[in-house]
XYZ file of C-alpha atoms in Angstrom:
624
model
C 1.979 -20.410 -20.709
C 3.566 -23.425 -20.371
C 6.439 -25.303 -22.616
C 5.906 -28.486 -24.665
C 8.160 -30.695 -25.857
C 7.279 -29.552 -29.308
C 8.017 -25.809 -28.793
C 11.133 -26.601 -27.191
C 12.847 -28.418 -29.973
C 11.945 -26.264 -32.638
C 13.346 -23.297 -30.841
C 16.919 -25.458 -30.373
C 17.097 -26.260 -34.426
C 16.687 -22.648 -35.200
C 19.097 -21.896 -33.098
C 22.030 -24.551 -33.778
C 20.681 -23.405 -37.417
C 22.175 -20.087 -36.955
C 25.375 -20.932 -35.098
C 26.187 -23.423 -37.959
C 25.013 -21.005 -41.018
C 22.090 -22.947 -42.426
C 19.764 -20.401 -42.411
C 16.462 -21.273 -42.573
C 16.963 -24.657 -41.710
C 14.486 -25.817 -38.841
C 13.614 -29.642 -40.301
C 15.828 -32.154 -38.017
C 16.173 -34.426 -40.915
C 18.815 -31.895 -42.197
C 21.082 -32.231 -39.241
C 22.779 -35.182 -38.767
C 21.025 -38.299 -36.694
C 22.515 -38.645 -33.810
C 22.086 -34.711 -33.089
C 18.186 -34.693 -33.702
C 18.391 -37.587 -31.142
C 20.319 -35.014 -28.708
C 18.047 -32.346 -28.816
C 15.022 -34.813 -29.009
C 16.109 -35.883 -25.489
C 17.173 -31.887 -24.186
C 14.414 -30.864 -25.154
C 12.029 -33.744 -23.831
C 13.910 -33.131 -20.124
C 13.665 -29.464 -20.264
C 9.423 -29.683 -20.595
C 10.356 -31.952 -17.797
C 12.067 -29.513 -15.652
C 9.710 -26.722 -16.971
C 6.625 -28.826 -15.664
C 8.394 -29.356 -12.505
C 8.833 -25.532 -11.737
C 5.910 -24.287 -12.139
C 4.494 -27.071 -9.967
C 6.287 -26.437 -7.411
C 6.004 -22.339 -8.218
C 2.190 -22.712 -8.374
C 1.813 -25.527 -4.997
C 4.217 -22.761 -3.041
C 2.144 -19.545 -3.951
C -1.105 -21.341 -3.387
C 0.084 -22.453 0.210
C 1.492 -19.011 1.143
C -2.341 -17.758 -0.150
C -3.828 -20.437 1.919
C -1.791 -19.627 5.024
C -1.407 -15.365 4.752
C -4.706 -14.479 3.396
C -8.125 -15.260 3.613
C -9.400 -17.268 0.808
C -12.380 -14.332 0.441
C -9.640 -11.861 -0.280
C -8.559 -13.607 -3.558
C -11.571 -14.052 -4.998
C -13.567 -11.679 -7.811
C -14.858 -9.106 -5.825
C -18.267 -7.422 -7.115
C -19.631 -3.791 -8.388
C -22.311 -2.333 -6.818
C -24.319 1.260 -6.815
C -27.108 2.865 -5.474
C -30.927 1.477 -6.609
C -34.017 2.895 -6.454
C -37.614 0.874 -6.853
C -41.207 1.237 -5.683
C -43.172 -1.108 -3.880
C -46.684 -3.193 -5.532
C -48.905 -1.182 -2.445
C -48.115 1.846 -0.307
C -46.014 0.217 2.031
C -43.023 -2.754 1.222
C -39.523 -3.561 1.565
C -36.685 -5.251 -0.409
C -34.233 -7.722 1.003
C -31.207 -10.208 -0.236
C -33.802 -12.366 -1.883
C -34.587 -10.004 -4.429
C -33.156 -10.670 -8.213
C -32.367 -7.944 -10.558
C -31.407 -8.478 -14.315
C -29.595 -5.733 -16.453
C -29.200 -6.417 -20.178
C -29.414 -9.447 -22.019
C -29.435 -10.822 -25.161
C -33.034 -9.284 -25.435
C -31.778 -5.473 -24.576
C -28.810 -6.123 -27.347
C -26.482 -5.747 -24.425
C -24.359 -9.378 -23.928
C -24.910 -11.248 -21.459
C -26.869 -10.554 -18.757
C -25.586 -8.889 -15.072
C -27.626 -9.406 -12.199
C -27.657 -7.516 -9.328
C -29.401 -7.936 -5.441
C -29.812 -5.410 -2.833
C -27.250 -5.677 0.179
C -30.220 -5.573 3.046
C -33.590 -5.066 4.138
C -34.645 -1.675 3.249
C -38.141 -0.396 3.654
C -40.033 0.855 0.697
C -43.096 3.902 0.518
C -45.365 4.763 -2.300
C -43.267 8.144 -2.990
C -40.491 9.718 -5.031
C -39.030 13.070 -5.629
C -40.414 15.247 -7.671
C -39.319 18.798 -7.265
C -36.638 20.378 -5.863
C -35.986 24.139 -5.253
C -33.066 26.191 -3.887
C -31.495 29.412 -3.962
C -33.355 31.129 -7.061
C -34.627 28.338 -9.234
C -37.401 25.306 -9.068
C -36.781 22.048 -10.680
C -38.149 18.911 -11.802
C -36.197 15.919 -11.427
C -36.430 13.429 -14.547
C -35.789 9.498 -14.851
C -33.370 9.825 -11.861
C -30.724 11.452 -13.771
C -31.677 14.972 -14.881
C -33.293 18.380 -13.961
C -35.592 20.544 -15.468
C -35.822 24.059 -14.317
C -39.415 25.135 -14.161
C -38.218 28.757 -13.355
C -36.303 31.600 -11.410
C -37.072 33.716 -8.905
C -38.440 37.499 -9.932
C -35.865 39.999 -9.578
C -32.990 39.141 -7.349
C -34.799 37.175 -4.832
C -33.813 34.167 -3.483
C -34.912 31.735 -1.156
C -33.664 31.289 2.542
C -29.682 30.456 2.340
C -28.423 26.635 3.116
C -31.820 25.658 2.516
C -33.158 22.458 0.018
C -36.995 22.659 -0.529
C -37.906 18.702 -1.771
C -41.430 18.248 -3.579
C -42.662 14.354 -2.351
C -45.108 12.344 -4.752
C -46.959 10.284 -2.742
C -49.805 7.663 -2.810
C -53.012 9.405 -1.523
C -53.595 5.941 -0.184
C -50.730 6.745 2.354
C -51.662 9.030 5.725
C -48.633 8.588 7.742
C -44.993 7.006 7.331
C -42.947 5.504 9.620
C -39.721 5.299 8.119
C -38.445 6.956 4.393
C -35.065 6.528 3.287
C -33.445 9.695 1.070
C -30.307 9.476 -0.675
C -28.282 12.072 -1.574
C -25.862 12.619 -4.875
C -23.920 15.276 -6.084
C -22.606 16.638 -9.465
C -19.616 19.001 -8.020
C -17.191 15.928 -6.445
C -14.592 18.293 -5.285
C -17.205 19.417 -2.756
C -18.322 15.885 -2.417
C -16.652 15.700 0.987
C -17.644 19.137 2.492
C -21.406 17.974 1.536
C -22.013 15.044 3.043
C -19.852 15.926 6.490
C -22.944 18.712 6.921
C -25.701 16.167 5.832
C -25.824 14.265 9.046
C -25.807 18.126 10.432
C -29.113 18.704 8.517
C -32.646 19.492 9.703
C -35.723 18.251 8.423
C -39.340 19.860 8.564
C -42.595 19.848 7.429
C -45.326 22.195 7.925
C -42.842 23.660 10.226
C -42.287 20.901 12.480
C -38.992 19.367 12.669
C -39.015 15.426 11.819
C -37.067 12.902 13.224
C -34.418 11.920 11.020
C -30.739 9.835 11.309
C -27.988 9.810 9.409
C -27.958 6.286 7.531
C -29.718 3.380 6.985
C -33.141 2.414 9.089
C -31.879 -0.377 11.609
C -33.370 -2.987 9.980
C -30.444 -2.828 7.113
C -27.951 -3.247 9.707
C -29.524 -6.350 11.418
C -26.465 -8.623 12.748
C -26.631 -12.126 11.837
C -27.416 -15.042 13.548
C -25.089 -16.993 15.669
C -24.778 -20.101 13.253
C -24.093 -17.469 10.235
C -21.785 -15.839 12.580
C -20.014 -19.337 13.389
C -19.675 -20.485 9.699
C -18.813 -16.863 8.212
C -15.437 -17.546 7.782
C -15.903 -18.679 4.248
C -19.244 -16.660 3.558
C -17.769 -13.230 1.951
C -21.791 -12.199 1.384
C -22.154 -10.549 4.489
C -18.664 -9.240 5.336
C -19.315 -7.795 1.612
C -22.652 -6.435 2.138
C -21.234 -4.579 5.372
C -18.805 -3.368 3.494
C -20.876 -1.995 0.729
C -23.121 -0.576 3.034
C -20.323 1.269 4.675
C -19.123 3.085 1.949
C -22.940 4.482 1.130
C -23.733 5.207 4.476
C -23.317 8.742 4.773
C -25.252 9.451 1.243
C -28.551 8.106 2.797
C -30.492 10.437 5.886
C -33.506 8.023 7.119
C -36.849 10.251 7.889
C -39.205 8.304 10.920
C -42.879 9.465 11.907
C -43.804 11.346 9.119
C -47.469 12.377 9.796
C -50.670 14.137 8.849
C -49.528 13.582 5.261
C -53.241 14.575 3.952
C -53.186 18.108 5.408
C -49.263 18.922 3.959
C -50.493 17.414 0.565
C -50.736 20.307 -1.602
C -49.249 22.570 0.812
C -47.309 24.645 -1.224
C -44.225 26.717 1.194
C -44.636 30.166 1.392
C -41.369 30.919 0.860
C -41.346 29.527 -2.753
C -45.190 30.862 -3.398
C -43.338 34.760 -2.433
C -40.776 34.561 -5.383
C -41.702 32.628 -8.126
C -44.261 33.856 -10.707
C -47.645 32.687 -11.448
C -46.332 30.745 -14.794
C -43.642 29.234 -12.683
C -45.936 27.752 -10.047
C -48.514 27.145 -12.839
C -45.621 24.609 -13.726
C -45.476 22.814 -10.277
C -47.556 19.792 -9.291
C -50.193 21.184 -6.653
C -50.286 17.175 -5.276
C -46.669 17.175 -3.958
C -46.051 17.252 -0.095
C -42.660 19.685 0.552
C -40.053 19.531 3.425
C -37.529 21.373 3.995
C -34.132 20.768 4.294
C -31.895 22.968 6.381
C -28.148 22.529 6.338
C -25.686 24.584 8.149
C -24.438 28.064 6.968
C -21.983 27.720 5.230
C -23.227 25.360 2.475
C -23.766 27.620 -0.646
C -27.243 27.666 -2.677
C -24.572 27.033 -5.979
C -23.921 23.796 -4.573
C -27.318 22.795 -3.160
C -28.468 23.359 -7.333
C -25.888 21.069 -7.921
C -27.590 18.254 -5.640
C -29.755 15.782 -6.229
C -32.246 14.107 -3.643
C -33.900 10.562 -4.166
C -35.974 8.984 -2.135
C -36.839 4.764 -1.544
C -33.428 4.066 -2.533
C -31.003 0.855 -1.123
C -27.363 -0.314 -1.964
C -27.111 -3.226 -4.795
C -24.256 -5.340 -5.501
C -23.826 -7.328 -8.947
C -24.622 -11.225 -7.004
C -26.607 -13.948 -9.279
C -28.050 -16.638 -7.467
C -27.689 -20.328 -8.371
C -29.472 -23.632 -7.286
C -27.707 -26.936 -7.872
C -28.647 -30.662 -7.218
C -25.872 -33.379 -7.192
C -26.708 -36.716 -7.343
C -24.170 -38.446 -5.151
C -21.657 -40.983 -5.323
C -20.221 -43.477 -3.013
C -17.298 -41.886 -0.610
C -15.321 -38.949 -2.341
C -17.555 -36.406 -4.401
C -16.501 -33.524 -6.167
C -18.800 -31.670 -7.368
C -18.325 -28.531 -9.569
C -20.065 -24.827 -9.516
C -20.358 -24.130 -12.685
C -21.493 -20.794 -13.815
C -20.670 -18.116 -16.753
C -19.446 -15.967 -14.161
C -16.597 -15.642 -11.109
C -17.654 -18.061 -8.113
C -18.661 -15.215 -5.450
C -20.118 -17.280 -2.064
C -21.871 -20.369 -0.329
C -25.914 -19.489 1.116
C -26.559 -23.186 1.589
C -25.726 -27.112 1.559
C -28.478 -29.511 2.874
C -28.542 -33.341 1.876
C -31.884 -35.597 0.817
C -32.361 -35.978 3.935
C -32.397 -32.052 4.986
C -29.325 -31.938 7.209
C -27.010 -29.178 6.515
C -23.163 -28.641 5.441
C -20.960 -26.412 6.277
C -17.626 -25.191 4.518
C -14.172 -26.403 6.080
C -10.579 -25.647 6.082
C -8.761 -28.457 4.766
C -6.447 -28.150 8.121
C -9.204 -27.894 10.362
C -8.542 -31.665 12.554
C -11.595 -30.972 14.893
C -14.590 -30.065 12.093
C -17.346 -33.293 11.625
C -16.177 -34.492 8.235
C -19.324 -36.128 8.179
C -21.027 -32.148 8.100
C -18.666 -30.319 6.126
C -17.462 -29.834 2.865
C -14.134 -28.436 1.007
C -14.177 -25.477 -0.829
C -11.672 -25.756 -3.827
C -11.184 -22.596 -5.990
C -8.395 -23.644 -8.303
C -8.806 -26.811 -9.563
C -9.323 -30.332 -7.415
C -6.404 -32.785 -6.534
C -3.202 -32.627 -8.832
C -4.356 -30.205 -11.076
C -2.940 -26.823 -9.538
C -1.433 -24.811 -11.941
C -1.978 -27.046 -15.025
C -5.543 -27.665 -15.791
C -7.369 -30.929 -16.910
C -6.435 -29.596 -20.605
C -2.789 -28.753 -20.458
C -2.897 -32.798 -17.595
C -4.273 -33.839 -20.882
C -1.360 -32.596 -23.672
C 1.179 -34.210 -21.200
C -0.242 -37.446 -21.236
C -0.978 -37.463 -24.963
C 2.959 -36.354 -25.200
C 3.914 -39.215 -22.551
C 1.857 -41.642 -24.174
C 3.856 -40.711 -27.858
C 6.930 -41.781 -26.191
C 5.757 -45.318 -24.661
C 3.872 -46.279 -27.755
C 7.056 -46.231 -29.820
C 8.807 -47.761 -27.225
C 6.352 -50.607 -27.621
C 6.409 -50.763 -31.126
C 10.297 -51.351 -31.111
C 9.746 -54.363 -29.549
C 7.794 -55.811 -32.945
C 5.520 -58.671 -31.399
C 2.259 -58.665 -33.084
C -0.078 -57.953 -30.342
C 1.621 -55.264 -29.055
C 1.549 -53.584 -32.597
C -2.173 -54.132 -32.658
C -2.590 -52.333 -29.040
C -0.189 -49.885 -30.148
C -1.625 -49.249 -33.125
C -5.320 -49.113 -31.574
C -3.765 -46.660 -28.829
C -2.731 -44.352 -31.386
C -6.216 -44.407 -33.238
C -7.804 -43.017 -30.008
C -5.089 -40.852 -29.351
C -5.982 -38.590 -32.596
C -9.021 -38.524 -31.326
C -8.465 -37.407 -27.774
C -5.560 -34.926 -29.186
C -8.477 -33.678 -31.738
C -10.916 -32.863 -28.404
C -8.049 -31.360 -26.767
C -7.312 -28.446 -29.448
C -10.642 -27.501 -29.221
C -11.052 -27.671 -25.358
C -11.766 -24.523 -23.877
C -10.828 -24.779 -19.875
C -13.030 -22.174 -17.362
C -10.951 -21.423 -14.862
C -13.534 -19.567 -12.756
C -15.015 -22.950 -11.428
C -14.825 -24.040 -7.744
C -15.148 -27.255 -6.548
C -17.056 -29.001 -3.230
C -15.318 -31.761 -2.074
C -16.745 -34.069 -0.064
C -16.561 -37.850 1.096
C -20.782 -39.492 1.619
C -20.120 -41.334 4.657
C -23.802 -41.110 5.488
C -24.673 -42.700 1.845
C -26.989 -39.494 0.989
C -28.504 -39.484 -2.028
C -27.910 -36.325 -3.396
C -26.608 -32.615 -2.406
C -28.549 -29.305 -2.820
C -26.084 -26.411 -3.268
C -27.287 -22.497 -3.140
C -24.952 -20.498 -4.323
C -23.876 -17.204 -5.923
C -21.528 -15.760 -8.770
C -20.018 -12.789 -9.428
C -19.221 -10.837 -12.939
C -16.478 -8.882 -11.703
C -15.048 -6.050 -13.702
C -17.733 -6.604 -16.342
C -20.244 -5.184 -14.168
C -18.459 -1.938 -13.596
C -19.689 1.427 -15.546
C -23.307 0.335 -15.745
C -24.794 4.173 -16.015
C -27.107 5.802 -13.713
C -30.788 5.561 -14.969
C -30.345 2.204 -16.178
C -33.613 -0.001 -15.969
C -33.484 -3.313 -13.873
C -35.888 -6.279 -14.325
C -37.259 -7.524 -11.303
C -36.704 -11.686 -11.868
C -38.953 -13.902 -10.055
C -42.007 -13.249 -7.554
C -41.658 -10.088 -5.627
C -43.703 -7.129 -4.012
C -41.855 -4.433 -6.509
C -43.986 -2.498 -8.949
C -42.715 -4.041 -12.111
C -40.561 -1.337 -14.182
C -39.930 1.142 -11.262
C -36.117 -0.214 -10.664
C -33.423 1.561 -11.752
C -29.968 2.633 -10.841
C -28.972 6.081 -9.347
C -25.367 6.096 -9.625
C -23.203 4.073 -11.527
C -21.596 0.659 -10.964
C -18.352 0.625 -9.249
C -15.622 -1.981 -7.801
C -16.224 -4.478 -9.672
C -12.679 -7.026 -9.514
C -11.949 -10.513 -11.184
C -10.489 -12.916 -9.084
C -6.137 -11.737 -8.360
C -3.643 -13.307 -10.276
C -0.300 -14.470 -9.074
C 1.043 -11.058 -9.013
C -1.676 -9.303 -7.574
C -1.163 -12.250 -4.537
C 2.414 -11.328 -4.649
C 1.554 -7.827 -3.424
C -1.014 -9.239 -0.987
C 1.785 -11.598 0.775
C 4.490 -8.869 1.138
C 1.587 -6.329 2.706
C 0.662 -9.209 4.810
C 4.228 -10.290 5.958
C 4.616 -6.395 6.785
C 1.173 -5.579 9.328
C -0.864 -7.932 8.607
C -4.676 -6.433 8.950
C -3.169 -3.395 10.450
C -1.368 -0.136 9.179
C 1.132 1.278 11.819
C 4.338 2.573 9.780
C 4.571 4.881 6.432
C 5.888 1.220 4.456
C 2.311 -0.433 5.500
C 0.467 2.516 4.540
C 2.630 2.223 1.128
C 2.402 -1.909 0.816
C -1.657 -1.116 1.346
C -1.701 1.021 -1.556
C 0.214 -0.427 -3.899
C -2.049 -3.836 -3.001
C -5.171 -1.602 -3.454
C -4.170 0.399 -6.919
C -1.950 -2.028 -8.635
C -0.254 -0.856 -11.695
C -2.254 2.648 -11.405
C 0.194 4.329 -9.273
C 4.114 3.711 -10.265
C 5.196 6.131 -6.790
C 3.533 6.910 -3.093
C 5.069 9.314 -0.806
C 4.161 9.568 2.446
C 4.933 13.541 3.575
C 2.818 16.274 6.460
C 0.449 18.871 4.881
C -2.274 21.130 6.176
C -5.371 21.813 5.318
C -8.745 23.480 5.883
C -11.257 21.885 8.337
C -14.766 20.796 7.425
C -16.410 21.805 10.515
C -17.802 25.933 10.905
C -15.497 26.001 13.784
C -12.570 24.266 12.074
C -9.690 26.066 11.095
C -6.361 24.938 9.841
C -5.440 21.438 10.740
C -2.322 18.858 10.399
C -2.521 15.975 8.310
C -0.612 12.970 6.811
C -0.688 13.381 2.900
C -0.158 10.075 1.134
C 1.046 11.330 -2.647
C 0.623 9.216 -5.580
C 2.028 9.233 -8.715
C -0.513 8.005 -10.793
C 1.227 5.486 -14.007
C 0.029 7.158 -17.426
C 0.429 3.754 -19.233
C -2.088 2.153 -17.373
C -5.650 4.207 -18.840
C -8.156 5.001 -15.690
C -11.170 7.165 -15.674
C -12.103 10.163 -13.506
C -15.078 7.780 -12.393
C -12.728 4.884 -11.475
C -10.298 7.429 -9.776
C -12.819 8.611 -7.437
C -14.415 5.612 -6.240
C -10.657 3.938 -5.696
C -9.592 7.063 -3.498
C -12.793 6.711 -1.396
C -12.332 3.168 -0.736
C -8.655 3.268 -0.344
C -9.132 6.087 2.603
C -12.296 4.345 4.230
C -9.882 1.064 4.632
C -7.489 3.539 5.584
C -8.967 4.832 7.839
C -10.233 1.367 9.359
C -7.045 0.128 9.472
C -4.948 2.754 11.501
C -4.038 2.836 14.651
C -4.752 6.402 15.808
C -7.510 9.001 14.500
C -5.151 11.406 12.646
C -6.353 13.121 9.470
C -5.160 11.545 6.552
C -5.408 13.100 3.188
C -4.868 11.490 -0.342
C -3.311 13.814 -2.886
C -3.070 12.193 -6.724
C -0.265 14.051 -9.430
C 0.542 16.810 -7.348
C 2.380 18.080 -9.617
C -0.046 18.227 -12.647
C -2.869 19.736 -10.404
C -5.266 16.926 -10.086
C -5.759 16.310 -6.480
C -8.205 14.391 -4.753
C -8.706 14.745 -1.200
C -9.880 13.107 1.707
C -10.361 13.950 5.870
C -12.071 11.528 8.086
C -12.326 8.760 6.250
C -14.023 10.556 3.471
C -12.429 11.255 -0.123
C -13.182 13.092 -3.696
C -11.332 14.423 -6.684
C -11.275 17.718 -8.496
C -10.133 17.518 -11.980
C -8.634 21.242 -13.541
C-alpha cells in the first residue's frame, strides 16, 4: 500500500509528540509554526521519494517478468476435472466450443463458473451401469456412489484381476467405433500401482478381445494449424489444454470397433450367473451389454471394489468465453477486457472489414504494426504499479499544493479559478473514495492506421482459485446451442489447479528458478528452486537425498531412486485433496523437465508418516 502525504505527517507529530512529552498531542497547531512547516515539507518529499521507489521497484520487476518469463506463466492459471455428458442421438461429440455453467445466482451458489472441454471427444448413447468384481455386484449411482446388489454364495468369487462392467446402451446403437472409459479410484495410495497396469489391461466381449489404447481417441490430440502454431506464443489455450490433457491421460483407456452390440445385449457372463443368487441377479438390469476387464495378476479384487469405471467422459477446464466490439478511434486505441474474472487468453481479433490481428511483443521490430496488437496485463502507459485511482489521489494531493500557491498571489481571477478548481476537486476526491480499481483487466493496444471502424475481440477469462473444490457429481448447464442431451453433464472428479494471477513474490521465485536452469532441471538446487516456485509457502524445507523402493512392474524388484523430501509448513492450511493433485503435477513437470529418465520419488513429512509417492512421472499420497 502506498504512502500519502497525509499518513506521513501524522505519523511524524505522534512521534516528535512522544520525544517532547505531549502525549496525545497529534494536532500541528500545538507545535510551534515553523515546525508544522518542517514536517509539512518532510513529509510532502518523503511521499515523493516513496512514489519514486516503488516506480522504479514495480518498472524493474515488470521488465525482469517481461524478459525471464513468458507472459502466460504469470497469469491466473485455471481448475479443471474430469466431465461426463451424453449426446442429443446415439452418436456425437463435444469440442472447445462447448459452454458449461456451474452455479449461479439461480442455484444460491455466487457467481457463476463456467467451464469448456479441453478437445474433441467423441460421445455414444451409453453409460455404466454395473460393475462386479471379486465377490460382490454393484450399481453405480449419479457418478459418485455404489450400491451393492449382492455377494457371492458361499466363498466364491469371481476370476482374480478381473472388472466385469454392465454398459447401458441405446438399442438404437448396433456397433461403435470408438468409446472412451475413464477410470477413478477411492484407495490413492494405490493410485499409482493402478493406473501403471491399466494401459496393461485387456478388454473383451462375448469372449473376443476388443481393440483398445491407452488414452484419448486421436481426434483429442489433433495438432494445430500452422497459423495457430505461428501466433501461439501468446495463446496459453492450447499449451493449457495439452497440458490438462496430459495429466488425465492415463485415467482414460479408448475402446474402437465395438460390434454386434444386439446379440451381447442382455448377455449376462457366466461367470457372474454361477455365483450370485437368483435375488441378486433378479436385481440386475437384463438390458446391459458386459465386458470384461482383465488386468494383470497382481492387482487385488479389494482394490478393483474400490474402482470406479465411467464411460463418455472428456477433460474440462474452468474457461468463459467473451465477445467484444470496439468502436474505434483515430491512431492509438486502447481498448480494455473487461470481465468479473482473471483475463485467461486471445481466440480472435478481426476488424470491420474482416482482416485479422494478431498479438505482438512490444520489442518485436519486424511484426506489421498495421496487423498486430499489444497485449497489456497490468495497466496501460504510466500506470504500472499505481493504478488510475491511487494516479488520481496524487494529482488531487498535487493540485492542493498549486491551488494555494495561487491563492497567495491574491488577484481576483485567479481566486475565482482557484476557488472553482477546488469546487470540482471535492467532487473528484468524493468519486475517488468510492472507486473500486479491478486489477484483473488487460488491455489491447493498438494504433488504426487503416482507419477501421471498429474491432471484434473473442476472448476468454479465467476464475482461478475460485473454481477449485467444485465436488464430483456436480450438475453443469449446457449454455447455448449444442448436440448434448440437456441435464446429462456432470463432473466426475473434483476441480483442481485452479491459480490467480502471481504476485510480486510469487515472480520473485519464478526469476531466481529462471536465472538458475531456465526450462530445464539438471542439479539438486533446480530441482529445489522448481519446487519452491511450484508449492510456495506450503513447504518451508526440500531435501534432495537416494532411497529405494519397490517396482511397479510383475518383474520389478527393488530399484534406486532420487527422493525429493518436503517439509510441508503447518501455518499455511492445505487439504489432502490439494496435496495430491500438487504432488502429481509437481512430478509430471518433473519429470518433463529432467535431463535423464531416473526414478524420482516425492516423499511429504517423513517424519510424521504421511508420504506421498511417485515413479515415472506418476504420484499419490497415503494419509495414516
Amino acid at each position: 500500500m502506498s504512502e500519502n502525504r497525509d499518513s506521513i505527517k501524522s505519523r511524524m507529530l505522534r512521534t516528535a509528540a512522544k520525544m517532547w512529552d505531549y502525549p496525545g498531542v497529534e494536532n500541528e497547531a500545538a507545535f510551534d509554526p515553523i515546525v508544522a512547516l518542517l514536517m509539512n515539507a518532510c513529509a510532502a518529499e518523503l511521499a515523493k521519494i516513496n512514489r519514486e521507489k516503488k516506480l522504479s521497484q514495480s518498472r524493474l520487476t515488470e521488465e525482469l517478468a517481461r524478459l525471464l518469463i513468458p507472459t502466460a506463466a504469470t497469469r491466473a492459471a485455471p481448475a479443471h476435472g474430469i466431465a461426463s455428458a451424453l449426446p442429443l442421438d446415439g452418436y456425437g461429440y463435444v469440442d472447445q466450443k462447448e459452454q458449461f455453467r456451474c452455479g449461479g445466482p439461480q442455484s444460491g451458489a455466487g457467481r457463476a463458473l463456467y467451464f469448456s472441454p479441453t478437445g474433441r471427444f467423441p460421445l455414444v448413447d451409453a453409460g455404466v451401469k454395473c460393475q462386479a468384481s471379486g465377490n460382490r455386484i454393484c450399481e453405480l449411482i449419479d457418478h459418485k456412489y455404489k450400491s451393492v446388489l449382492g455377494y457371492a454364495a458361499g466363498d466364491a468369487f469371481l476370476p482374480p484381476a478381473a472388472l466385469y462392467v454392465g454398459l447401458d446402451v441405446s438399442d438404437t446403437i448396433e456397433s461403435v467405433e470408438e468409446l472412451t472409459f475413464c477410470f477413478s479410484l477411492l484407495n490413492t495410495g494405490q493410485k499409482d500401482f493402478f493406473f501403471n497396469h491399466l494401459s496393461s489391461s485387456r478388454w473383451f466381449l462375448n469372449g473376443r478381445e476388443l481393440e483398445k489404447s491407452r488414452g484419448y481417441p486421436p481426434a483429442a490430440g489433433k495438432e494445430d494449424g500452422l497459423k495457430e502454431l505461428l501466433t501461439s506464443r501468446y495463446r496459453t489455450s492450447a499449451r493449457t489444454c495439452r497440458e490438462i490433457n496430459t495429466f488425465y491421460e492415463r485415467r482414460f483407456v479408448t475402446v474402437r470397433n465395438i460390434e454386434r452390440l444386439a446379440s451381447a445385449r442382455g448377455n449376462l457372463p457366466a461367470t457372474i450367473q454361477d455365483i450370485f443368487d437368483t435375488d441378486t441377479l433378479g436385481k440386475v438390469d437384463d438390458h446391459l451389454i458386459w465386458i470384461r476387464v482383465e488386468f494383470p495378476k497382481v492387482v487385488s479384487p479389494k482394490l478393483l471394489d474400490d474402482v470406479f469405471c465411467f464411460a463418455n467422459c472428456f477433460p474440462v477446464l474452468n474457461r468463459r468465453d467473451h465477445d467484444l466490439m470496439y468502436r474505434l478511434r483515430e491512431n492509438l486505441n486502447i481498448i480494455p477486457l473487461k470481465s468479473n474474472d482473471f483475463f485467461f487468453d486471445i481466440r480472435k481479433i478481426v476488424d470491420s472489414e474482416n482482416e485479422s490481428y494478431h498479438v505482438r511483443d512490444l520489442d518485436d521490430a519486424q511484426a506489421n504494426e498495421e496487423n498486430s496488437v499489444l497485449l497489456r496485463s497490468r495497466g496501460v502507459g504510466r500506470f504500472g504499479a499505481f493504478e488510475a485511482k491511487e494516479e488520481l489521489q496524487y494529482l488531487l494531493e498535487t493540485l492542493k499544493d498549486e491551488t494555494a500557491s495561487y491563492a497567495a498571489v491574491g488577484t481576483e481571477a485567479l481566486e475565482k479559478i482557484v476557488s472553482e478548481i477546488n469546487v470540482l476537486m471535492g467532487d473528484l476526491e468524493d468519486k475517488v473514495a468510492g472507486m473500486t480499481v479491478d486489477k484483473t483487466t488487460s488491455y489491447l493496444v493498438m494504433r488504426n492506421l487503416k482507419e477501421r471502424d471498429s474491432l471484434f475481440v473473442e476472448f476468454s477469462s479465467t476464475a482461478g482459485s475460485r473454481a477449485n473444490d467444485i465436488a464430483a457429481g456436480t450438475r453443469l448447464e449446457v449454455i447455448g446451442r449444442s448436440n448434448i442431451r440437456p441435464g446429462s453433464t456432470l463432473l466426475v472428479t473434483p476441480t483442481v489447479g485452479g491459480r490467480d494471477r502471481l504476485s510480486d513474490r510469487e515472480k520473485l521465485i519464478s526469476f531466481k528458478r529462471t536465472l538458475l536452469a531456465g526450462n530445464r532441471l539438471v542439479t539438486a538446487e533446480d530441482i529445489k528452486a522448481f519446487c519452491r516456485e511450484q508449492l510456495g509457502r506450503r513447504v518451508k524445507e526440500i531435501e534432495i537425498t537416494k532411497g529405494v523402493a519397490n517396482g511397479m512392474g510383475e518383474k520389478e524388484g527393488l530399484m534406486r531412486t532420487i527422493d525429493i523430501v518436503l517439509t510441508s509448513d503447518e501455518r499455511v492450511r492445505t487439504s489432502a485433496r490439494e496435496w495430491d493433485f500438487l504432488l502429481e503435477d509437481l512430478l509430471a513437470k518433473i519429470r518433463a523437465r529432467v535431463a535423464h529418465s531416473f526414478p524420482y520419488r516425492l516423499v511429504v513429512d517423513e517424519n510424521d508418516n504421511r508420504k506421498s509417492v511417485g515413479l515415472d512421472g506418476n504420484a499419490g499420497r497415503a494419509t495414516k
